[in-house]
Short mmCIF file of C-alpha atoms in Angstrom, two decimals:
data_model
loop_
_atom_site.label_atom_id
_atom_site.label_comp_id
_atom_site.label_asym_id
_atom_site.label_seq_id
_atom_site.Cartn_x
_atom_site.Cartn_y
_atom_site.Cartn_z
CA SER A 208 117.74 -104.52 9.53
CA CYS A 209 117.53 -105.46 6.49
CA LEU A 210 114.01 -107.18 4.88
CA LEU A 211 113.83 -109.23 1.58
CA GLN A 212 110.46 -107.85 0.51
CA LEU A 213 109.80 -109.43 -2.64
CA VAL A 214 111.52 -112.32 -4.19
CA TYR A 215 109.91 -112.20 -8.47
CA PRO A 216 109.77 -114.75 -10.11
CA TYR A 217 108.77 -116.63 -7.03
CA ASP A 218 109.42 -119.87 -7.27
CA PHE A 219 113.17 -118.74 -7.69
CA ARG A 220 114.39 -120.51 -4.73
CA LEU A 221 117.43 -118.89 -2.43
CA THR A 222 118.22 -120.93 1.20
CA GLU A 223 118.26 -119.06 3.74
CA LYS A 224 122.09 -118.43 4.09
CA GLU A 225 121.47 -116.92 0.29
CA LYS A 226 118.65 -114.84 0.77
CA THR A 227 120.51 -113.32 4.36
CA SER A 228 123.87 -112.73 2.25
CA ILE A 229 122.13 -110.79 -1.08
CA CYS A 230 120.33 -108.24 1.70
CA TYR A 231 123.53 -107.02 3.14
CA LEU A 232 124.89 -106.95 -0.23
CA SER A 233 122.56 -104.88 -1.86
CA PHE A 234 123.45 -102.12 0.16
CA PRO A 235 126.49 -100.01 1.07
CA ASP A 236 128.28 -101.11 4.28
CA SER A 237 129.22 -97.77 5.83
CA TYR A 238 127.62 -94.62 5.97
CA SER A 239 127.63 -93.25 2.93
CA GLY A 240 126.18 -89.20 3.15
CA GLY A 241 125.14 -89.13 -0.50
CA LEU A 242 121.78 -89.04 -1.26
CA GLY A 243 120.38 -90.32 -4.21
CA ASP A 244 120.55 -93.05 -6.72
CA THR A 245 123.40 -95.32 -6.72
CA GLN A 246 124.44 -98.88 -8.54
CA PHE A 247 126.44 -101.64 -8.26
CA SER A 248 127.14 -105.25 -8.42
CA PHE A 249 128.06 -108.40 -6.30
CA ARG A 250 129.36 -112.03 -6.60
CA LEU A 251 128.38 -114.66 -3.80
CA ARG A 252 129.13 -118.30 -3.75
CA GLN A 253 125.75 -120.25 -3.96
CA ALA A 254 125.04 -122.16 -0.85
CA GLY A 255 125.04 -126.02 -1.40
CA GLY A 256 126.72 -126.79 -4.36
CA GLN A 257 125.16 -126.36 -8.09
CA ARG A 258 121.70 -126.02 -8.91
CA THR A 259 120.36 -125.40 -12.37
CA ALA A 260 116.96 -124.34 -13.04
CA HIS A 261 115.09 -126.38 -15.05
CA TYR A 262 115.14 -124.06 -18.47
CA GLU A 263 119.60 -124.03 -18.68
CA ASP A 264 121.53 -126.07 -20.15
CA PRO A 265 124.33 -124.21 -19.80
CA GLY A 266 126.42 -126.45 -21.60
CA GLU A 267 125.93 -124.96 -25.26
CA TYR A 268 126.04 -121.55 -24.36
CA ASN A 269 128.82 -122.07 -22.95
CA ARG A 270 130.46 -124.14 -25.40
CA GLU A 271 129.42 -121.05 -28.22
CA ALA A 272 130.33 -118.03 -25.81
CA PRO A 273 134.36 -116.66 -24.92
CA LEU A 274 135.53 -118.15 -21.60
CA THR A 275 135.22 -114.88 -19.93
CA LEU A 276 131.42 -114.79 -20.17
CA GLN A 277 131.21 -118.68 -19.08
CA ARG A 278 127.38 -118.64 -16.99
CA GLU A 279 128.62 -119.57 -14.20
CA SER A 280 126.97 -122.77 -11.84
CA ALA A 281 128.54 -122.14 -8.59
CA HIS A 282 127.56 -118.01 -8.10
CA PHE A 283 125.84 -115.86 -8.43
CA PHE A 284 125.92 -112.04 -10.17
CA GLY A 285 123.90 -109.44 -8.00
CA TYR A 286 123.19 -106.01 -9.84
CA VAL A 287 122.18 -103.49 -7.67
CA TYR A 288 120.37 -100.26 -7.99
CA PHE A 289 120.30 -98.61 -4.46
CA ARG A 290 117.86 -95.75 -3.62
CA GLN A 291 118.07 -92.89 -0.28
CA VAL A 292 115.87 -90.17 -0.24
CA LYS A 293 114.74 -87.80 2.48
CA ASP A 294 112.20 -89.39 4.18
CA SER A 295 110.86 -87.60 7.89
CA SER A 296 108.53 -90.38 8.44
CA VAL A 297 111.17 -93.21 8.66
CA LYS A 298 113.04 -92.90 12.07
CA ARG A 299 116.09 -92.33 10.47
CA GLY A 300 115.44 -89.56 8.20
CA TYR A 301 115.72 -91.12 5.06
CA PHE A 302 114.52 -94.68 3.28
CA GLN A 303 116.55 -96.68 1.85
CA LYS A 304 115.63 -99.30 -0.63
CA SER A 305 117.37 -101.71 -3.58
CA LEU A 306 116.35 -103.77 -6.19
CA VAL A 307 118.40 -106.34 -7.33
CA LEU A 308 119.06 -108.61 -10.64
CA VAL A 309 120.18 -112.03 -9.52
CA SER A 310 121.82 -113.88 -12.80
CA ARG A 311 124.34 -116.59 -13.66
CA LEU A 312 125.85 -114.22 -16.30
CA PRO A 313 128.31 -111.53 -16.02
CA TYR A 314 126.63 -109.20 -17.89
CA VAL A 315 126.79 -106.17 -15.96
CA ASN A 316 126.02 -103.36 -18.84
CA LEU A 317 122.63 -105.14 -19.87
CA PHE A 318 121.46 -105.67 -16.48
CA GLN A 319 122.90 -102.61 -14.83
CA SER A 320 121.06 -100.88 -17.95
CA LEU A 321 118.00 -103.01 -17.12
CA LEU A 322 117.71 -101.91 -13.82
CA GLN A 323 118.30 -97.94 -14.97
CA LEU A 324 114.88 -98.56 -16.44
CA ILE A 325 112.96 -101.11 -14.09
CA ALA A 326 114.22 -99.54 -10.64
CA PRO A 327 112.42 -95.51 -10.79
CA GLU A 328 109.54 -97.12 -11.54
CA TYR A 329 109.19 -99.96 -9.16
CA PHE A 330 110.08 -97.55 -6.53
CA GLU A 331 107.32 -95.57 -7.39
CA LYS A 332 104.51 -98.54 -8.73
CA LEU A 333 105.93 -101.70 -6.86
CA GLU A 334 104.87 -104.92 -6.93
CA PRO A 335 102.31 -104.67 -10.75
CA CYS A 336 105.53 -102.91 -12.49
CA LEU A 337 107.37 -105.61 -11.32
CA GLU A 338 104.82 -108.36 -12.60
CA ALA A 339 104.58 -106.58 -15.92
CA VAL A 340 108.52 -106.12 -16.42
CA CYS A 341 108.76 -110.16 -15.74
CA ASN A 342 106.04 -111.20 -17.96
CA GLU A 343 108.28 -109.16 -20.72
CA ILE A 344 111.49 -110.59 -19.41
CA ASP A 345 110.33 -114.34 -19.81
CA GLN A 346 109.48 -113.32 -23.48
CA TRP A 347 113.25 -112.89 -24.50
CA PRO A 348 115.24 -114.93 -26.34
CA PRO A 349 118.28 -116.64 -25.46
CA PRO A 350 121.44 -115.73 -25.26
CA VAL A 351 122.68 -117.52 -28.37
CA PRO A 352 127.14 -116.26 -28.81
CA GLY A 353 126.78 -114.06 -31.91
CA GLN A 354 123.37 -112.90 -31.99
CA THR A 355 122.13 -109.27 -31.82
CA LEU A 356 119.04 -109.62 -29.87
CA ASN A 357 116.27 -107.23 -29.06
CA LEU A 358 114.61 -106.87 -25.53
CA PRO A 359 111.61 -105.06 -25.23
CA VAL A 360 111.35 -103.33 -21.67
CA MET A 361 108.74 -100.90 -20.52
CA GLY A 362 108.54 -98.81 -23.83
CA VAL A 363 111.80 -99.43 -25.03
CA VAL A 364 114.38 -101.92 -27.19
CA ILE A 365 117.39 -102.73 -25.98
CA GLN A 366 119.63 -103.60 -28.54
CA VAL A 367 122.64 -105.72 -27.52
CA ARG A 368 124.91 -108.70 -29.05
CA ILE A 369 126.21 -111.55 -27.33
CA PRO A 370 129.66 -112.34 -28.13
CA SER A 371 131.15 -115.41 -29.61
CA ARG A 372 134.19 -117.82 -28.74
CA VAL A 373 135.17 -117.15 -32.90
CA ASP A 374 134.66 -113.51 -32.43
CA LYS A 375 138.17 -112.30 -33.26
CA PRO A 376 139.63 -110.56 -29.77
CA GLY A 377 140.22 -107.00 -30.02
CA SER A 378 138.10 -106.21 -32.82
CA SER A 379 135.02 -104.09 -32.43
CA PRO A 380 131.28 -105.11 -32.17
CA VAL A 381 130.13 -105.27 -35.77
CA LYS A 382 127.61 -103.11 -36.57
CA GLN A 383 124.84 -105.18 -38.60
CA PHE A 384 121.54 -103.83 -36.30
CA ASN A 385 118.54 -103.53 -38.24
CA GLN A 386 117.31 -100.24 -37.45
CA GLU A 387 114.42 -99.98 -40.16
CA ASN A 388 111.28 -101.60 -38.71
CA LEU A 389 112.52 -100.67 -35.41
CA LEU A 390 110.18 -97.41 -33.41
CA PRO A 391 110.88 -96.28 -31.58
CA ALA A 392 114.40 -96.32 -31.94
CA PRO A 393 116.21 -98.93 -30.02
CA LEU A 394 118.17 -98.36 -26.90
CA VAL A 395 121.79 -99.67 -28.91
CA LEU A 396 124.47 -100.97 -25.90
CA PRO A 397 127.76 -100.94 -27.73
CA SER A 398 128.36 -104.59 -25.50
CA VAL A 399 127.03 -106.72 -22.68
CA HIS A 400 129.40 -106.46 -20.69
CA GLU A 401 132.48 -104.30 -20.94
CA LEU A 402 133.07 -101.41 -18.27
CA ASP A 403 134.60 -97.64 -18.97
CA LEU A 404 138.01 -99.90 -18.69
CA PHE A 405 139.27 -95.60 -18.47
CA ARG A 406 136.80 -94.48 -15.86
CA CYS A 407 137.65 -97.59 -13.06
CA PHE A 408 141.28 -97.83 -13.89
CA GLN A 409 141.10 -93.58 -14.17
CA PRO A 410 143.28 -93.42 -10.52
CA VAL A 411 146.00 -96.57 -10.86
CA LEU A 412 146.59 -95.63 -15.21
CA ILE A 413 150.76 -95.62 -14.08
CA HIS A 414 150.07 -98.75 -12.50
CA ILE A 415 148.48 -100.78 -15.12
CA GLN A 416 151.52 -102.30 -15.26
CA MET A 417 151.75 -103.81 -11.71
CA LEU A 418 148.09 -104.76 -11.27
CA TRP A 419 147.98 -107.04 -14.76
CA GLU A 420 151.09 -108.98 -13.06
CA LEU A 421 149.17 -109.23 -9.92
CA MET A 422 145.89 -110.87 -12.28
CA LEU A 423 148.08 -112.86 -14.59
CA LEU A 424 149.47 -114.22 -11.27
CA GLY A 425 146.54 -114.49 -9.60
CA GLU A 426 147.48 -112.74 -6.26
CA PRO A 427 145.30 -112.28 -3.14
CA LEU A 428 144.43 -108.59 -3.73
CA VAL A 429 142.03 -106.22 -1.30
CA VAL A 430 140.95 -102.96 -2.96
CA MET A 431 139.51 -100.42 -0.33
CA ALA A 432 136.86 -97.63 -1.68
CA PRO A 433 135.21 -95.19 -0.46
CA SER A 434 131.35 -96.75 -2.35
CA PRO A 435 130.34 -100.26 -3.51
CA THR A 436 130.31 -98.60 -6.78
CA VAL A 437 134.03 -97.54 -6.96
CA SER A 438 135.02 -101.11 -5.13
CA SER A 439 132.91 -103.34 -7.55
CA GLU A 440 133.74 -101.31 -11.22
CA MET A 441 137.51 -101.30 -9.73
CA VAL A 442 137.24 -105.27 -9.12
CA LEU A 443 135.71 -106.21 -12.25
CA ALA A 444 137.90 -103.96 -14.37
CA LEU A 445 140.57 -106.12 -12.86
CA THR A 446 138.95 -109.57 -13.83
CA SER A 447 138.56 -108.29 -17.35
CA CYS A 448 142.37 -107.31 -17.87
CA LEU A 449 143.34 -110.60 -19.01
CA ALA A 450 140.38 -110.84 -21.53
CA PRO A 451 140.89 -113.58 -24.16
CA LEU A 452 142.99 -115.37 -20.94
CA ARG A 453 140.42 -116.41 -17.94
CA TYR A 454 141.13 -115.32 -14.66
CA CYS A 455 140.27 -118.42 -13.42
CA CYS A 456 140.39 -117.62 -9.07
CA ASP A 457 137.75 -116.32 -6.76
CA TYR A 458 136.48 -112.48 -7.39
CA ARG A 459 133.99 -110.48 -5.11
CA PRO A 460 132.98 -107.52 -6.76
CA TYR A 461 131.90 -106.25 -3.68
CA PHE A 462 132.44 -107.80 0.16
CA THR A 463 130.82 -107.01 3.71
CA ILE A 464 131.73 -108.25 6.83
CA HIS A 465 128.20 -109.83 7.17
CA ASP A 466 129.62 -112.56 4.45
CA SER A 467 129.70 -116.40 4.78
CA GLU A 468 133.15 -115.66 3.65
CA PHE A 469 134.47 -113.29 5.94
CA ARG A 470 136.19 -116.09 8.37
CA GLU A 471 137.62 -117.01 5.62
CA TYR A 472 139.13 -114.79 4.12
CA THR A 473 139.96 -112.43 7.24
CA THR A 474 142.23 -115.80 9.69
CA ARG A 475 145.65 -115.07 10.28
CA THR A 476 146.62 -119.20 10.79
CA GLN A 477 146.71 -119.68 6.28
CA ALA A 478 147.73 -117.56 3.42
CA PRO A 479 145.30 -115.11 2.11
CA PRO A 480 143.54 -117.32 -0.62
CA ASN A 481 143.71 -116.42 -4.40
CA ILE A 482 141.02 -113.45 -4.60
CA VAL A 483 140.47 -110.16 -5.19
CA VAL A 484 138.05 -108.48 -3.04
CA GLY A 485 136.49 -105.12 -2.91
CA VAL A 486 135.47 -103.94 0.01
CA THR A 487 134.20 -100.13 1.56
CA ASN A 488 134.09 -100.87 5.30
CA PRO A 489 137.17 -99.50 7.24
CA PHE A 490 137.64 -101.99 9.37
CA PHE A 491 138.44 -103.91 6.71
CA ILE A 492 141.88 -102.14 6.58
CA LYS A 493 142.48 -103.74 10.27
CA THR A 494 141.45 -107.48 9.11
CA LEU A 495 142.85 -107.52 6.31
CA GLN A 496 145.88 -105.12 6.44
CA HIS A 497 147.74 -108.93 6.88
CA TRP A 498 147.34 -109.24 2.63
CA PRO A 499 150.31 -108.62 0.50
CA HIS A 500 148.99 -106.43 -2.29
CA ILE A 501 146.02 -103.79 -0.82
CA LEU A 502 144.44 -100.92 -3.15
CA ARG A 503 143.29 -97.92 -1.81
CA VAL A 504 141.56 -95.60 -4.10
CA GLY A 505 139.55 -92.45 -2.88
CA GLU A 506 136.64 -90.46 -4.27
CA LEU A 507 138.23 -89.43 -7.74
CA ARG A 508 140.46 -86.06 -7.73
CA MET A 509 141.55 -84.18 -10.61
CA SER A 510 144.93 -82.29 -10.67
CA GLY A 511 144.88 -79.91 -13.86
CA ASP A 512 144.27 -81.90 -15.71
CA LEU A 513 144.79 -85.59 -14.64
CA PRO A 514 143.38 -87.67 -12.48
CA LYS A 515 145.65 -87.54 -9.08
CA GLN A 516 147.24 -91.11 -9.61
CA VAL A 517 147.72 -92.85 -6.31
CA LYS A 518 151.68 -93.91 -5.13
CA VAL A 519 152.92 -97.22 -4.53
CA LYS A 520 153.72 -97.69 -0.74
CA LYS A 521 155.51 -99.84 1.96
CA PRO A 522 153.06 -102.46 3.36
CA ALA A 523 154.26 -101.36 6.41
CA LYS A 524 152.65 -97.60 5.99
CA LEU A 525 148.75 -98.97 6.21
CA LYS A 526 147.03 -96.65 9.04
CA THR A 527 144.51 -98.58 10.34
CA LEU A 528 142.91 -95.07 11.12
CA ASP A 529 143.64 -92.83 8.15
CA THR A 530 144.53 -94.49 5.29
CA LYS A 531 146.07 -92.55 2.10
CA PRO A 532 144.87 -93.97 -1.08
CA GLY A 533 147.91 -96.18 -2.62
CA ILE A 534 148.69 -99.43 -3.34
CA TYR A 535 149.98 -100.58 -0.21
CA THR A 536 152.48 -104.06 -1.68
CA SER A 537 156.50 -105.34 -1.50
CA TYR A 538 155.86 -106.37 -5.31
CA LYS A 539 157.75 -106.23 -7.79
CA THR A 540 156.92 -105.79 -11.26
CA PHE A 541 158.80 -108.42 -13.98
CA LEU A 542 158.58 -106.04 -16.32
CA HIS A 543 159.69 -102.63 -17.40
CA LYS A 544 156.29 -99.80 -17.52
CA ASP A 545 154.88 -98.98 -20.33
CA LYS A 546 155.80 -94.69 -21.08
CA THR A 547 154.30 -95.17 -24.37
CA LEU A 548 150.79 -96.06 -22.77
CA ILE A 549 150.42 -92.99 -20.33
CA LYS A 550 151.77 -90.72 -22.51
CA ARG A 551 148.96 -91.64 -25.21
CA LEU A 552 146.54 -91.35 -22.33
CA LEU A 553 147.31 -88.39 -21.45
CA LYS A 554 147.45 -86.87 -24.31
CA GLY A 555 144.10 -88.41 -24.90
CA MET A 556 142.92 -86.51 -21.75
CA GLN A 557 144.75 -82.76 -22.89
CA ARG A 558 142.63 -83.49 -26.19
CA LYS A 559 139.57 -84.18 -24.20
CA ARG A 560 138.98 -87.12 -26.32
CA PRO A 561 136.00 -88.98 -24.80
CA SER A 562 135.95 -92.38 -22.39
CA GLU A 563 135.50 -94.79 -25.39
CA VAL A 564 138.07 -93.98 -27.30
CA GLN A 565 141.17 -94.01 -24.44
CA SER A 566 139.12 -97.41 -22.73
CA ALA A 567 139.55 -98.37 -26.49
CA LEU A 568 142.96 -97.59 -26.16
CA LEU A 569 143.24 -99.18 -22.99
CA ARG A 570 141.98 -102.01 -23.16
CA ARG A 571 143.93 -102.90 -26.91
CA HIS A 572 146.95 -101.90 -24.80
CA LEU A 573 145.82 -104.76 -22.16
CA LEU A 574 144.75 -107.50 -25.29
CA GLU A 575 148.62 -107.42 -26.41
CA LEU A 576 150.15 -107.51 -23.40
CA THR A 577 148.36 -110.82 -22.20
CA GLN A 578 149.03 -112.29 -26.45
CA SER A 579 152.32 -111.72 -26.61
CA PHE A 580 152.35 -113.55 -23.22
CA ILE A 581 150.36 -116.48 -24.03
CA ILE A 582 151.38 -116.70 -28.09
CA PRO A 583 154.53 -118.52 -26.53
CA LEU A 584 152.31 -120.79 -24.27
CA GLU A 585 150.02 -121.97 -27.11
CA HIS A 586 152.89 -122.46 -29.96
CA TYR A 587 154.45 -124.90 -27.22
CA ILE A 588 151.10 -127.44 -26.54
CA ALA A 589 149.81 -126.89 -29.84
CA SER A 590 153.66 -128.94 -30.71
CA LEU A 591 152.34 -131.58 -27.93
CA MET A 592 149.97 -132.68 -30.54
CA PRO A 593 150.86 -136.04 -31.78
CA LEU A 594 151.47 -135.93 -35.82
CA GLN A 595 148.77 -136.71 -37.81
CA ARG A 596 149.62 -139.71 -40.06
CA ALA A 597 150.41 -141.12 -36.20
CA ILE A 598 146.64 -141.54 -35.91
CA THR A 599 145.07 -144.59 -37.34
CA PRO A 600 141.85 -146.20 -37.73
CA TRP A 601 142.93 -149.66 -35.37
CA LYS A 602 144.61 -147.95 -33.11
CA ASN A 603 143.46 -145.76 -29.94
CA PRO A 604 144.65 -142.21 -30.80
CA PRO A 605 148.58 -141.37 -29.31
CA GLN A 606 148.52 -139.50 -26.43
CA ILE A 607 149.15 -135.35 -26.05
CA ARG A 608 152.86 -135.42 -24.99
CA PRO A 609 153.11 -134.27 -21.57
CA PHE A 610 153.65 -130.64 -21.20
CA ARG A 611 157.63 -129.94 -19.97
CA GLN A 612 157.92 -126.20 -18.39
CA GLU A 613 162.05 -126.37 -18.98
CA ASP A 614 161.03 -127.12 -22.45
CA PHE A 615 158.61 -124.56 -22.77
CA MET A 616 161.40 -122.41 -21.22
CA LYS A 617 163.74 -123.28 -24.15
CA THR A 618 161.28 -122.17 -26.81
CA LEU A 619 161.39 -118.39 -25.36
CA GLU A 620 164.97 -117.83 -26.76
CA HIS A 621 164.24 -117.34 -30.27
CA ALA A 622 159.94 -117.62 -30.48
CA GLY A 623 159.16 -115.45 -27.35
CA PRO A 624 157.16 -112.51 -26.42
CA GLN A 625 160.08 -110.17 -27.45
CA LEU A 626 158.94 -110.83 -30.85
CA THR A 627 155.86 -109.62 -30.44
CA CYS A 628 155.57 -106.96 -27.45
CA VAL A 629 158.47 -104.03 -26.61
CA LEU A 630 158.27 -104.79 -23.41
CA LYS A 631 161.68 -105.40 -21.38
CA GLY A 632 162.26 -107.25 -18.33
CA ASP A 633 162.17 -110.30 -16.49
CA TRP A 634 159.47 -112.51 -19.10
CA LEU A 635 160.49 -115.93 -18.00
CA GLY A 636 160.50 -114.92 -14.34
CA LEU A 637 156.89 -114.41 -14.62
CA TYR A 638 156.53 -117.30 -16.71
CA ARG A 639 158.25 -119.23 -13.84
CA ARG A 640 155.65 -117.44 -11.60
CA PHE A 641 152.16 -117.84 -13.67
CA PHE A 642 152.92 -121.69 -13.52
CA ARG A 643 151.98 -121.67 -10.19
CA SER A 644 148.61 -120.02 -10.71
CA PRO A 645 145.11 -120.76 -11.24
CA ASN A 646 144.90 -118.89 -14.06
CA PHE A 647 147.99 -121.32 -15.59
CA ASP A 648 145.99 -124.49 -14.60
CA GLY A 649 142.80 -122.66 -16.07
CA TRP A 650 144.45 -122.27 -18.63
CA TYR A 651 146.39 -125.67 -19.46
CA ARG A 652 143.12 -127.52 -18.42
CA GLN A 653 140.73 -126.14 -21.41
CA ARG A 654 143.76 -126.47 -23.65
CA HIS A 655 144.02 -129.84 -22.65
CA ARG A 656 140.25 -130.37 -23.33
CA ASP A 657 140.11 -128.82 -26.58
CA MET A 658 143.52 -130.96 -27.92
CA THR A 659 141.77 -134.20 -26.45
CA GLN A 660 138.30 -134.01 -28.62
CA LYS A 661 140.51 -132.67 -31.57
CA LEU A 662 141.86 -136.10 -31.11
CA GLU A 663 139.02 -138.09 -31.05
CA ALA A 664 137.38 -136.09 -33.91
CA LEU A 665 140.29 -136.80 -36.15
CA HIS A 666 140.12 -140.41 -35.37
CA LEU A 667 136.78 -140.59 -36.08
CA GLU A 668 137.82 -139.15 -39.79
CA ALA A 669 140.47 -141.95 -39.58
CA ILE A 670 137.86 -144.32 -39.01
CA CYS A 671 135.69 -143.02 -41.66
CA GLU A 672 138.28 -143.08 -44.18
CA ALA A 673 138.87 -147.00 -43.39
CA ASP A 674 138.29 -149.24 -45.74
CA ILE A 675 136.06 -151.99 -42.91
CA VAL A 676 135.79 -155.25 -45.13
CA ALA A 677 139.20 -155.69 -45.53
CA TRP A 678 140.18 -155.34 -42.00
CA MET A 679 137.69 -158.14 -40.60
CA LYS A 680 138.67 -160.35 -43.06
CA ASP A 681 140.68 -161.97 -40.80
CA LYS A 682 139.38 -161.54 -37.99
CA SER A 683 137.80 -163.55 -35.71
CA GLU A 684 134.14 -163.00 -33.63
CA VAL A 685 135.64 -161.40 -30.41
CA GLU A 686 138.12 -158.69 -32.18
CA ILE A 687 134.64 -157.91 -34.32
CA VAL A 688 132.34 -157.52 -31.52
CA ASP A 689 135.27 -155.24 -29.70
CA LEU A 690 135.36 -152.97 -31.99
CA VAL A 691 131.44 -152.61 -32.48
CA LEU A 692 130.99 -152.33 -28.59
CA LYS A 693 133.56 -149.17 -29.25
CA LEU A 694 133.02 -147.31 -32.22
CA ARG A 695 129.56 -147.20 -30.72
CA GLU A 696 131.29 -146.03 -27.44
CA LYS A 697 133.03 -143.44 -29.87
CA LEU A 698 129.82 -142.49 -31.35
CA VAL A 699 128.16 -142.01 -27.77
CA ARG A 700 130.93 -139.90 -26.71
CA ALA A 701 131.21 -137.34 -30.03
CA ARG A 702 127.53 -136.57 -29.68
CA CYS A 703 127.43 -136.04 -25.92
CA GLN A 704 130.44 -134.13 -26.21
CA HIS A 705 129.66 -132.52 -28.88
CA LEU A 706 133.47 -132.59 -29.98
CA PRO A 707 134.16 -131.08 -33.69
CA VAL A 708 133.71 -134.09 -36.05
CA LYS A 709 131.18 -133.23 -39.32
CA GLU A 710 127.39 -134.66 -38.78
CA GLU A 711 128.22 -137.06 -41.74
CA THR A 712 131.13 -138.82 -40.63
CA LEU A 713 129.00 -139.80 -37.34
CA GLN A 714 126.29 -141.30 -39.84
CA ARG A 715 129.13 -142.94 -42.00
CA VAL A 716 130.76 -144.45 -38.40
CA ALA A 717 127.09 -145.22 -37.73
CA LEU A 718 126.11 -146.76 -41.13
CA TYR A 719 130.15 -149.21 -40.27
CA ILE A 720 128.08 -150.12 -37.13
CA GLN A 721 125.03 -151.38 -38.77
CA THR A 722 127.71 -153.08 -41.54
CA ILE A 723 129.14 -154.53 -39.39
CA ILE A 724 126.63 -156.01 -37.05
CA ALA A 725 124.74 -157.50 -40.62
CA SER A 726 127.84 -159.97 -41.27
CA LEU A 727 128.11 -161.47 -38.47
CA PRO A 728 125.75 -164.27 -36.68
CA GLU A 729 122.02 -164.13 -36.45
CA ASP A 730 122.51 -165.00 -32.34
CA LEU A 731 125.57 -162.48 -32.08
CA GLN A 732 123.01 -159.76 -34.14
CA ALA A 733 120.63 -160.09 -31.38
CA VAL A 734 122.74 -159.62 -28.96
CA LEU A 735 124.19 -156.51 -30.33
CA HIS A 736 121.47 -155.39 -31.41
CA HIS A 737 119.86 -155.19 -27.65
CA HIS A 738 122.97 -153.60 -26.79
#
């Protein structure tokens, strides 16, 4: 039985259901013989809707952070440091303890590095240690996208840059660290969130193409792994491989049979949900064997210089007792395999290149693949925006034209992915499938929202440029009052939604409103001021 011994800070409210889930997710759920320390992560659906703490304004952070690093409002991330040591005073012969950090931010690298510092101390000194650490963390600045933060904890300064939406995809973080006044030298993290992709994907390097397609299409996938560490790293690596496109489906880096969604995922009465779920308990082989794609990975084995690659197998080959590693699926990829990537990675291994170099290679390959796929979509959606000259001050801005899949498909002949990508295959089929996935829906909504805001901003600028006095000459009071109310509403919306408008434009519109009101009879002025 798991016990939640201590929650810090004390005023952090969790429902009973969440506490139970966190307890189960903080321990390996199948017997792991290896004694020692391990780290892994989980993601948990919040019970009962959204709650934000009083000090959190996700709006400001989320507007500037990359779409792949948003602060979540309906999920928690859990970062676990688990320790198992021999202890003869306990009935089962060993003691197990976990320290868990719960956050709404997907900063796996930062938080796992933090736990490496805190957890060993905590297991020795317990509560006073946590109290001291939390007091230090309370003093940390908030994460501002684009800034490099120095975060002091336990005599170490962690230095890390928070990525921003305006960073160029694939550019390596700038080394603008100010070392001079920091003694001892800071612990510099190359990234808040990026995993060592090469290490995570070692057993499936030859199947990267297929896995990228499955993620792009939001297909239901189970990762069966020997430990929560392997399962959570594989799931997080998979969900990150579409960047800068946001993976919009659900994902659980580590999932146990005690989870409240267990029934929902294992039911056979409906199709499996669009989710990637990582499990370690062999029991899942039986309960999830109807899922369309199952990736079974074992402990990493080398054959010569190379990690042993899993094979693609028919789903019927999934044995409930002894399942060999493999990708159990009948999925046929739309695109052909990229042989050059594999050759470059193999060469890197023979030359004993460091893992981060190999990871950078892999990440760039995935980025180029995603960009080749997404650029034609971006071009097409940009063409749906009304022309700037159609935006006139005294009429509502024209609508964004609807997205027509067939029209988009026609653009591919002369401006398709083949311009930027050497991969051959059925790109059209891949787009058609993509249109049915939650990832397309999420991408389209985000773009449509951005474009609507841009239109609003352009309209405000058109109003600014207009000659308001000339317009008012032949207008009735009713029309003028109507304009005042409309302009006010626009101004409020521009401020609330943080539209991409210059401050001076907003001030000019405010001034216009005052000018118009001043030209009206006094009884109307009083009413409008009162409004």
